[in-house]
Coordinates of C-alpha atoms and ligand atoms in Angstrom, one line a residue:
X187 CA 32.1 88.7 172.4
X188 CA 31.2 92.2 171.1
X189 CA 28.2 94.3 172.1
X190 CA 26.5 93.3 168.8
X191 CA 26.5 89.6 169.4
X192 CA 25.7 89.4 173.2
X193 CA 21.8 89.5 173.3
X194 CA 18.9 89.4 170.8
X195 CA 18.1 93.0 171.5
X196 CA 20.6 95.8 172.0
X197 CA 20.7 99.5 172.8
X198 CA 22.5 100.8 169.8
X199 CA 24.6 103.9 170.3
X200 CA 24.1 106.4 167.4
X201 CA 25.1 109.9 166.6
X202 CA 22.4 112.3 165.3
X203 CA 23.7 113.6 162.0
X204 CA 21.4 116.6 162.1
X205 CA 22.9 118.0 165.3
X206 CA 26.5 116.8 165.1
X207 CA 28.9 119.6 164.2
X208 CA 31.7 117.2 163.3
X209 CA 34.1 118.6 165.9
X210 CA 35.9 115.2 166.3
X211 CA 35.6 115.3 170.1
X212 CA 33.9 111.9 170.4
X213 CA 36.3 110.2 168.1
X214 CA 39.2 111.6 170.2
X215 CA 37.6 110.6 173.4
X216 CA 36.5 107.1 172.7
X217 CA 39.0 104.9 174.6
X218 CA 38.3 101.8 172.3
X219 CA 38.2 103.5 168.9
X220 CA 34.5 102.7 168.3
X221 CA 33.8 106.0 166.7
X222 CA 35.0 107.0 163.2
X223 CA 33.9 109.3 160.4
X224 CA 33.9 109.9 156.7
X225 CA 33.3 113.1 154.8
X226 CA 29.6 112.9 155.7
X227 CA 29.1 111.6 159.2
X228 CA 30.5 110.5 162.5
X229 CA 29.4 107.0 163.4
X230 CA 29.6 104.4 166.1
X231 CA 30.7 100.9 165.3
X232 CA 28.1 98.5 167.0
X233 CA 30.7 95.8 166.9
X234 CA 33.1 97.7 169.1
X235 CA 31.0 100.2 171.3
X236 CA 30.6 99.0 174.8
X237 CA 28.4 101.9 176.0
X238 CA 31.1 103.1 178.4
X239 CA 29.7 106.7 178.0
X240 CA 33.2 108.3 177.9
X241 CA 32.2 110.2 174.7
X242 CA 28.9 111.5 176.0
X243 CA 29.8 114.3 178.4
X244 CA 32.5 116.0 176.2
X245 CA 30.1 116.2 173.1
X246 CA 29.2 119.9 172.8
X247 CA 25.9 119.4 171.1
X248 CA 24.5 116.2 172.6
X249 CA 24.4 114.7 169.1
X250 CA 26.3 111.7 170.6
X251 CA 23.6 110.9 173.2
X252 CA 21.2 108.8 171.1
X253 CA 20.2 105.2 171.8
X254 CA 17.9 103.0 169.8
X255 CA 16.7 99.6 170.8
X256 CA 17.2 97.3 167.8
X257 CA 17.4 93.6 167.1
X258 CA 21.1 92.8 167.5
X259 CA 21.0 91.0 164.2
X260 CA 19.8 94.2 162.5
X261 CA 22.1 96.7 164.2
X262 CA 22.9 99.6 161.9
X263 CA 26.3 99.1 160.3
X264 CA 28.9 101.8 160.0
X265 CA 28.2 102.1 156.3
X266 CA 24.5 102.6 156.8
X267 CA 25.2 105.3 159.4
X268 CA 27.6 107.0 157.0
X269 CA 24.8 107.5 154.5
X270 CA 22.3 109.0 156.9
X271 CA 21.0 112.6 156.9
X272 CA 18.7 112.0 159.8
X273 CA 18.4 109.3 162.5
X274 CA 16.1 106.4 161.6
X275 CA 12.8 106.0 163.5
X276 CA 12.6 103.3 166.1
X277 CA 11.3 100.0 164.7
X278 CA 8.8 97.9 166.4
X279 CA 10.3 94.9 168.2
X280 CA 8.6 91.6 169.3
X281 CA 7.1 92.4 172.7
X282 CA 8.7 89.4 174.3
X283 CA 12.2 90.8 173.4
X284 CA 11.7 94.3 174.6
X285 CA 13.9 95.3 177.5
X286 CA 11.7 97.8 179.4
X287 CA 14.6 99.7 180.9
X288 CA 16.1 100.4 177.6
X289 CA 12.8 101.2 176.1
X290 CA 12.3 103.9 178.7
X291 CA 15.6 105.5 177.8
X292 CA 15.2 105.3 174.0
X293 CA 11.7 106.9 174.3
X294 CA 13.4 110.2 175.0
X295 CA 16.2 109.5 172.6
X296 CA 18.9 109.5 175.2
X297 CA 20.6 107.4 177.8
X298 CA 20.4 108.5 181.4
X299 CA 24.0 109.8 181.7
X300 CA 24.6 113.4 180.9
X301 CA 26.0 116.6 182.3
X302 CA 22.8 117.7 183.7
X303 CA 22.2 114.5 185.6
X304 CA 24.3 114.1 188.7
X305 CA 23.2 110.7 189.8
X306 CA 26.1 108.8 188.4
X307 CA 29.3 107.8 190.2
X308 CA 32.8 108.0 188.7
X309 CA 32.8 104.3 188.3
X310 CA 33.5 103.3 184.7
X311 CA 35.0 106.7 183.7
X312 CA 38.4 106.1 182.1
X313 CA 41.2 107.4 184.3
X314 CA 42.4 109.5 181.3
X315 CA 39.2 111.5 181.4
X316 CA 40.5 114.6 183.2
X317 CA 37.4 116.8 183.7
X318 CA 34.0 116.7 185.4
X319 CA 30.9 115.4 183.7
X320 CA 28.7 117.8 185.6
X321 CA 28.5 121.6 185.9
X322 CA 29.1 123.4 189.2
X323 CA 26.1 122.7 191.4
X324 CA 25.1 126.4 191.5
X325 CA 25.4 127.0 187.7
X326 CA 22.4 128.4 185.9
X327 CA 20.7 125.8 183.8
X328 CA 21.7 126.4 180.2
X329 CA 19.7 126.4 177.0
X330 CA 21.2 124.0 174.4
X331 CA 20.5 123.2 170.7
X332 CA 17.9 126.0 170.3
X333 CA 19.1 126.4 166.7
X334 CA 20.0 123.3 164.7
X335 CA 20.8 122.4 161.0
X336 CA 17.0 122.4 160.4
X337 CA 16.5 125.7 162.2
X338 CA 19.5 127.9 161.6
X339 CA 19.7 131.3 163.3
X340 CA 21.0 134.4 161.4
X341 CA 23.1 136.9 163.2
X342 CA 24.4 140.3 162.0
X343 CA 28.1 141.3 162.4
X344 CA 28.2 144.5 164.4
X345 CA 31.9 144.5 165.1
X346 CA 35.1 142.8 163.9
X347 CA 38.4 143.9 165.5
X348 CA 41.9 142.5 165.6
X349 CA 43.0 141.9 169.2
X350 CA 46.7 141.1 168.6
X351 CA 49.3 143.5 167.3
X352 CA 49.1 144.1 163.6
X353 CA 52.6 143.0 162.7
X354 CA 52.4 139.6 164.5
X355 CA 51.8 136.2 163.1
X356 CA 48.7 135.6 165.3
X357 CA 45.9 137.4 163.6
X358 CA 43.2 137.0 166.2
X359 CA 39.8 138.7 165.9
X360 CA 37.1 139.7 168.3
X361 CA 33.8 139.4 166.4
X362 CA 30.5 140.7 167.7
X363 CA 27.3 139.1 166.4
X364 CA 23.8 140.5 167.0
X365 CA 20.7 138.4 166.9
X366 CA 18.2 141.2 166.7
X367 CA 14.8 140.0 167.9
X368 CA 15.8 136.3 167.7
X369 CA 16.0 134.8 171.2
X370 CA 19.6 133.5 171.7
X371 CA 20.2 133.0 175.4
X372 CA 23.7 131.9 176.4
X373 CA 25.9 131.4 179.4
X374 CA 29.6 131.9 179.8
X375 CA 31.5 128.8 178.8
X376 CA 29.0 127.8 176.1
X377 CA 29.8 127.8 172.4
X378 CA 28.1 128.3 169.1
X379 CA 28.8 126.9 165.7
X380 CA 29.0 128.9 162.4
X381 CA 28.5 127.7 158.8
X382 CA 31.1 129.0 156.4
X383 CA 29.5 129.5 153.0
X384 CA 30.4 127.3 150.1
X385 CA 31.1 123.6 149.6
X386 CA 34.0 121.2 150.1
X387 CA 35.9 119.2 147.5
X388 CA 33.0 116.7 147.3
X389 CA 30.5 119.4 146.7
X390 CA 28.9 119.2 150.1
X391 CA 28.1 122.2 152.2
X392 CA 30.8 122.9 154.8
X393 CA 30.1 121.7 158.3
X394 CA 29.6 124.3 161.0
X395 CA 32.7 125.2 163.1
X396 CA 32.5 125.6 166.8
X397 CA 33.6 128.7 168.8
X398 CA 33.4 129.5 172.5
X399 CA 31.4 132.6 173.4
X400 CA 33.7 135.3 174.7
X401 CA 31.1 137.6 176.2
X402 CA 28.9 137.3 179.3
X403 CA 25.3 136.2 179.4
X404 CA 23.9 139.7 179.3
X405 CA 25.6 140.4 176.0
X406 CA 28.9 141.8 174.7
X407 CA 27.1 145.1 175.1
X408 CA 25.1 144.8 178.4
X409 CA 21.4 144.3 177.8
X410 CA 21.8 143.8 174.1
X411 CA 21.0 140.5 172.3
X412 CA 24.6 140.1 171.1
X413 CA 27.6 138.0 171.8
X414 CA 31.2 137.8 170.8
X415 CA 33.7 135.1 169.7
X416 CA 37.4 135.0 169.4
X417 CA 38.8 133.7 166.1
X418 CA 42.4 133.1 165.0
X419 CA 43.0 133.2 161.3
X420 CA 44.4 129.8 160.3
X421 CA 47.1 130.1 157.7
X422 CA 49.1 126.9 158.3
X423 CA 48.2 123.3 159.1
X424 CA 49.6 121.4 162.1
X425 CA 52.8 120.7 160.2
X426 CA 53.3 124.3 159.3
X427 CA 52.4 124.0 155.6
X428 CA 50.4 126.9 154.2
X429 CA 46.7 126.4 154.2
X430 CA 43.7 128.8 154.4
X431 CA 41.3 127.8 157.3
X432 CA 37.9 127.9 155.7
X433 CA 35.8 129.3 158.5
X434 CA 38.5 131.3 160.3
X435 CA 39.3 133.3 157.2
X436 CA 35.7 133.8 156.4
X437 CA 35.0 135.1 159.9
X438 CA 38.1 137.3 160.2
X439 CA 37.2 138.9 156.8
X440 CA 33.6 139.7 157.8
X441 CA 32.5 143.3 157.5
X442 CA 30.0 145.1 159.7
X443 CA 26.4 144.3 158.6
X444 CA 27.3 141.0 157.0
X445 CA 25.2 138.1 158.2
X446 CA 26.2 134.7 159.4
X447 CA 24.5 131.4 159.9
X448 CA 24.6 130.2 163.5
X449 CA 23.5 127.1 165.4
X450 CA 23.6 126.4 169.1
X451 CA 24.1 127.3 171.9
X452 CA 26.1 124.2 173.0
X453 CA 27.5 123.0 176.3
X454 CA 26.0 122.1 179.6
X455 CA 29.0 121.4 181.9
X456 CA 31.7 124.0 181.3
X457 CA 29.6 126.6 183.1
X458 CA 30.6 129.0 185.8
X459 CA 29.3 128.8 189.4
X460 CA 26.5 131.2 190.3
X461 CA 27.6 132.2 193.7
X462 CA 28.9 135.5 195.0
X463 CA 31.8 134.0 196.9
X464 CA 32.9 131.2 194.4
X465 CA 36.5 131.3 193.3
X466 CA 37.5 130.6 189.7
X467 CA 40.9 129.4 188.5
X468 CA 41.2 130.0 184.7
X469 CA 43.9 128.3 182.7
X470 CA 44.1 129.0 178.9
X471 CA 46.3 129.3 175.9
X472 CA 45.7 131.6 172.8
X473 CA 42.1 131.8 171.7
X474 CA 41.2 129.4 174.5
X475 CA 40.9 132.6 176.4
X476 CA 37.4 133.2 174.9
X477 CA 35.4 131.6 177.8
X478 CA 37.8 133.1 180.3
X479 CA 37.0 136.5 179.0
X480 CA 33.3 135.8 179.3
X481 CA 33.6 134.6 182.9
X482 CA 35.9 137.5 183.9
X483 CA 33.6 140.1 182.3
X484 CA 30.6 138.5 184.1
X485 CA 32.4 138.8 187.4
X486 CA 33.6 142.3 186.6
X487 CA 30.0 143.4 186.0
X488 CA 28.8 141.7 189.1
X489 CA 31.6 143.2 191.2
X490 CA 30.6 146.7 190.1
X491 CA 27.2 146.0 191.7
X492 CA 28.8 144.4 194.7
X493 CA 27.3 141.0 193.7
X494 CA 30.6 139.1 193.4
X495 CA 33.5 138.9 195.9
X496 CA 35.2 135.6 195.1
X497 CA 38.8 135.3 193.9
X498 CA 39.8 135.1 190.2
X499 CA 43.1 133.6 189.2
X500 CA 44.2 133.5 185.6
X501 CA 47.0 131.5 183.9
X502 CA 47.2 132.7 180.3
X503 CA 49.7 131.2 177.8
X504 CA 50.7 133.0 174.5
X505 CA 53.7 133.3 172.4
X506 CA 54.4 136.9 173.2
X507 CA 52.5 139.8 174.9
X508 CA 51.8 141.2 171.5
X509 CA 50.2 137.9 170.3
X510 CA 48.1 137.6 173.5
X511 CA 44.5 138.4 172.6
X512 CA 43.0 141.2 174.7
X513 CA 46.3 142.0 176.3
X514 CA 45.6 145.8 176.8
X515 CA 42.1 145.4 178.4
X516 CA 43.4 142.5 180.5
X517 CA 46.2 144.5 182.0
X518 CA 43.8 147.3 182.8
X519 CA 41.9 145.1 185.2
X520 CA 42.5 145.9 188.9
X521 CA 45.0 143.6 190.6
X522 CA 42.7 143.1 193.6
X523 CA 40.0 141.9 191.2
X524 CA 42.0 139.3 189.2
X525 CA 45.4 137.6 189.8
X526 CA 46.9 137.5 186.3
X527 CA 49.8 135.1 185.4
X528 CA 51.1 135.3 181.8
X529 CA 53.1 132.5 180.5
X530 CA 55.0 133.6 177.4
X531 CA 56.7 131.0 175.3
X532 CA 58.5 133.1 172.7
X533 CA 59.2 136.4 174.3
X534 CA 62.5 137.8 173.2
X535 CA 65.3 137.1 175.6
X536 CA 63.1 135.3 178.1
X537 CA 63.0 131.5 178.9
X538 CA 60.1 129.6 177.3
X539 CA 57.2 129.3 179.8
X540 CA 54.0 127.5 179.7
X541 CA 50.9 127.9 181.9
X542 CA 51.8 124.7 183.8
X543 CA 55.2 126.3 184.8
X544 CA 53.4 129.2 186.4
X545 CA 50.9 126.9 188.2
X546 CA 53.9 125.2 189.9
X547 CA 55.4 128.6 190.8
X548 CA 52.1 129.7 192.4
X549 CA 51.6 126.4 194.1
X550 CA 50.9 127.9 197.6
X551 CA 48.2 130.2 196.3
X552 CA 46.6 127.5 194.1
X553 CA 46.6 125.2 197.1
X554 CA 44.9 127.8 199.2
X555 CA 42.2 128.2 196.7
X556 CA 41.7 124.5 196.2
X557 CA 41.1 124.1 199.9
X558 CA 37.9 126.1 199.4
X559 CA 35.0 123.8 198.3
X560 CA 33.7 126.6 196.1
X561 CA 36.8 126.9 193.9
X562 CA 36.3 125.9 190.3
X563 CA 38.9 125.3 187.6
X564 CA 38.5 125.8 183.9
X565 CA 41.1 124.8 181.3
X566 CA 40.7 125.9 177.6
X567 CA 43.0 125.9 174.6
X568 CA 45.4 123.6 173.0
X569 CA 44.9 119.9 173.5
X570 CA 48.5 119.4 174.4
X571 CA 48.2 121.5 177.5
X572 CA 45.8 119.1 179.1
X573 CA 48.4 116.6 180.3
X574 CA 50.8 119.4 181.4
X575 CA 48.1 121.1 183.5
X576 CA 47.0 117.9 185.1
X577 CA 50.6 117.1 186.0
X578 CA 51.1 120.5 187.4
X579 CA 48.0 120.3 189.5
X580 CA 49.0 116.9 190.7
X581 CA 52.4 118.2 191.9
X582 CA 50.8 121.2 193.6
X583 CA 48.3 119.0 195.5
X584 CA 51.0 116.5 196.4
X585 CA 53.3 119.2 197.7
X586 CA 50.4 120.1 200.1
X587 CA 50.5 116.6 201.5
X588 CA 47.3 115.5 199.8
X589 CA 46.6 112.5 197.6
X590 CA 46.0 113.7 194.0
X591 CA 43.8 110.8 192.9
X592 CA 41.4 111.6 195.8
X593 CA 41.4 115.3 195.1
X594 CA 41.1 114.8 191.4
X595 CA 38.1 112.4 191.8
X596 CA 36.5 114.9 194.2
X597 CA 37.0 117.8 191.8
X598 CA 35.4 115.8 189.0
X599 CA 32.5 114.5 191.1
X600 CA 31.7 118.0 192.3
X601 CA 31.8 119.6 188.9
X602 CA 34.9 121.7 189.8
X603 CA 37.4 120.9 187.1
X604 CA 36.5 121.5 183.4
X605 CA 38.4 121.1 180.2
X606 CA 37.7 122.4 176.7
X607 CA 40.7 121.7 174.5
X608 CA 41.1 121.2 170.8
Ligands
NAP585 P1 49.0 129.2 170.1 O1 49.2 130.7 169.8 O2 49.5 128.2 169.1 O3 49.6 128.8 171.5 C1 49.3 129.5 172.6 C2 50.4 129.2 173.6 O4 50.3 127.9 174.1 C3 51.8 129.4 173.1 O5 52.6 130.1 174.0 C4 52.2 128.0 172.9 O6 53.6 127.8 173.0 C5 51.6 127.3 174.1 N1 51.6 125.9 174.1 C6 51.9 125.0 173.0 N2 51.8 123.8 173.5 C7 51.5 123.8 174.8 C8 51.4 122.8 175.8 N3 51.5 121.5 175.5 N4 51.1 123.1 177.0 C9 50.9 124.5 177.3 N5 51.1 125.5 176.4 C10 51.4 125.1 175.2 O7 47.4 129.0 170.4 P2 46.2 129.2 169.4 O8 46.6 129.1 168.0 O9 45.5 130.5 169.8 O10 45.3 128.0 169.8 C11 44.5 127.9 170.9 C12 43.7 126.7 170.9 O11 42.5 126.9 171.6 C13 43.4 126.1 169.6 O12 43.7 124.7 169.6 C14 41.9 126.3 169.5 O13 41.2 125.4 168.7 C15 41.5 126.2 170.9 N6 40.2 126.8 171.3 C16 39.7 127.9 170.7 C17 38.5 128.4 171.1 C18 37.8 129.6 170.4 O14 36.7 129.8 170.7 N7 38.5 130.3 169.5 C19 37.8 127.8 172.1 C20 38.3 126.7 172.7 C21 39.6 126.2 172.3 P3 54.6 127.5 171.7 O15 55.5 128.7 171.6 O16 55.4 126.3 172.1 O17 53.8 127.3 170.5

């Protein structure tokens, strides 16, 4: 029996087309393939969805977290959802059929599970879900969705610099956006989305593309209302065929004083602890370094004022040193401030190394940090690294005589292990 045929009234899971940035995270996360998309919308199949909630925490915008009480016989089909530009209004249901619990949830447009609500247990979470659904307990409460498709912010480009060597294949840019007098409060680990100009092959305006913020909460330039992002110019598809990434090329070619259309900020779990003595283990590849730069710079500024004295450990994977974004500034950071481990996969005359190899090599130090209840782990970058990193952490923990499933469950339940991979 499917969810759609079980009872006369159902809580239908829907995705808000106005907020969704079409990042595909929900479709990738859904363990039972209930989510699909066309050129217009991402939708949830009411015949398949079992409200397991696996897709809810990873959604960067919260667009996924919409629940409407409907007559089961009138559940919105996938085709109806594909055609929507906005979510439908709730319809009146016969009083005798209304499930009051569901009504209370749908009134606010969302179910009671989300990153900011730590009342849930890990029960029901698929074992493949590697990261926490809640932020560190001490994290500052973030603003999310201040600017949406209906209320787009405009930012001015105040800097656009290449942060990899000129003659390398990896053309990665550090782009600084200024919001002027428009309030745009962010935290390290959050992201924004940017609309590339123009239309796709079907004549529809391009969807916004999501980028992690690479600067700390007080601005790329301290006390300025600006932020930075890290963008790699996409010139090939996953199979290596030549293709021009629409948004990445637009962004990498921006000139000073150009303006861009921005929505966000997004993200309420991949946030850093707000404690002077918390330790942070950062694991990233390529442009996945953006949030790590934000967190590192936040800690660096705090350290200067003696407001941070935790330990920072970074595992950073790139093809070569010359293709590693921010290589120069990173290497200038004091060794007693951050423990840097570079995993180079294509360095001439060196064996291929990935971040997970270095985590294994540094097992004793990683274990020591993990013993501290105020150690938090962040993983950002290529989707493929997720499994490798989990396996490496598992080996490290097991080598210390601990039971990985218990440690893993604890890290998730305490908001101490976070993934952002694409
Ligand atoms: P890249 O240069 O293609 O790869 C970086 C390094 O990761 C290379 O050394 C690569 O080795 C290695 N690698 C490949 N597969 C791996 C695996 N399974 N486990 C561990 N390491 C692996 O990276 P990129 O093009 O910059 O891509 C970074 C990713 O971060 C993208 O998927 C991007 O969408 C994502 N991201 C970006 C942002 C942002 O704000 N810009 C934010 C979050 C995430 P090889 O030599 O084998 O290729």
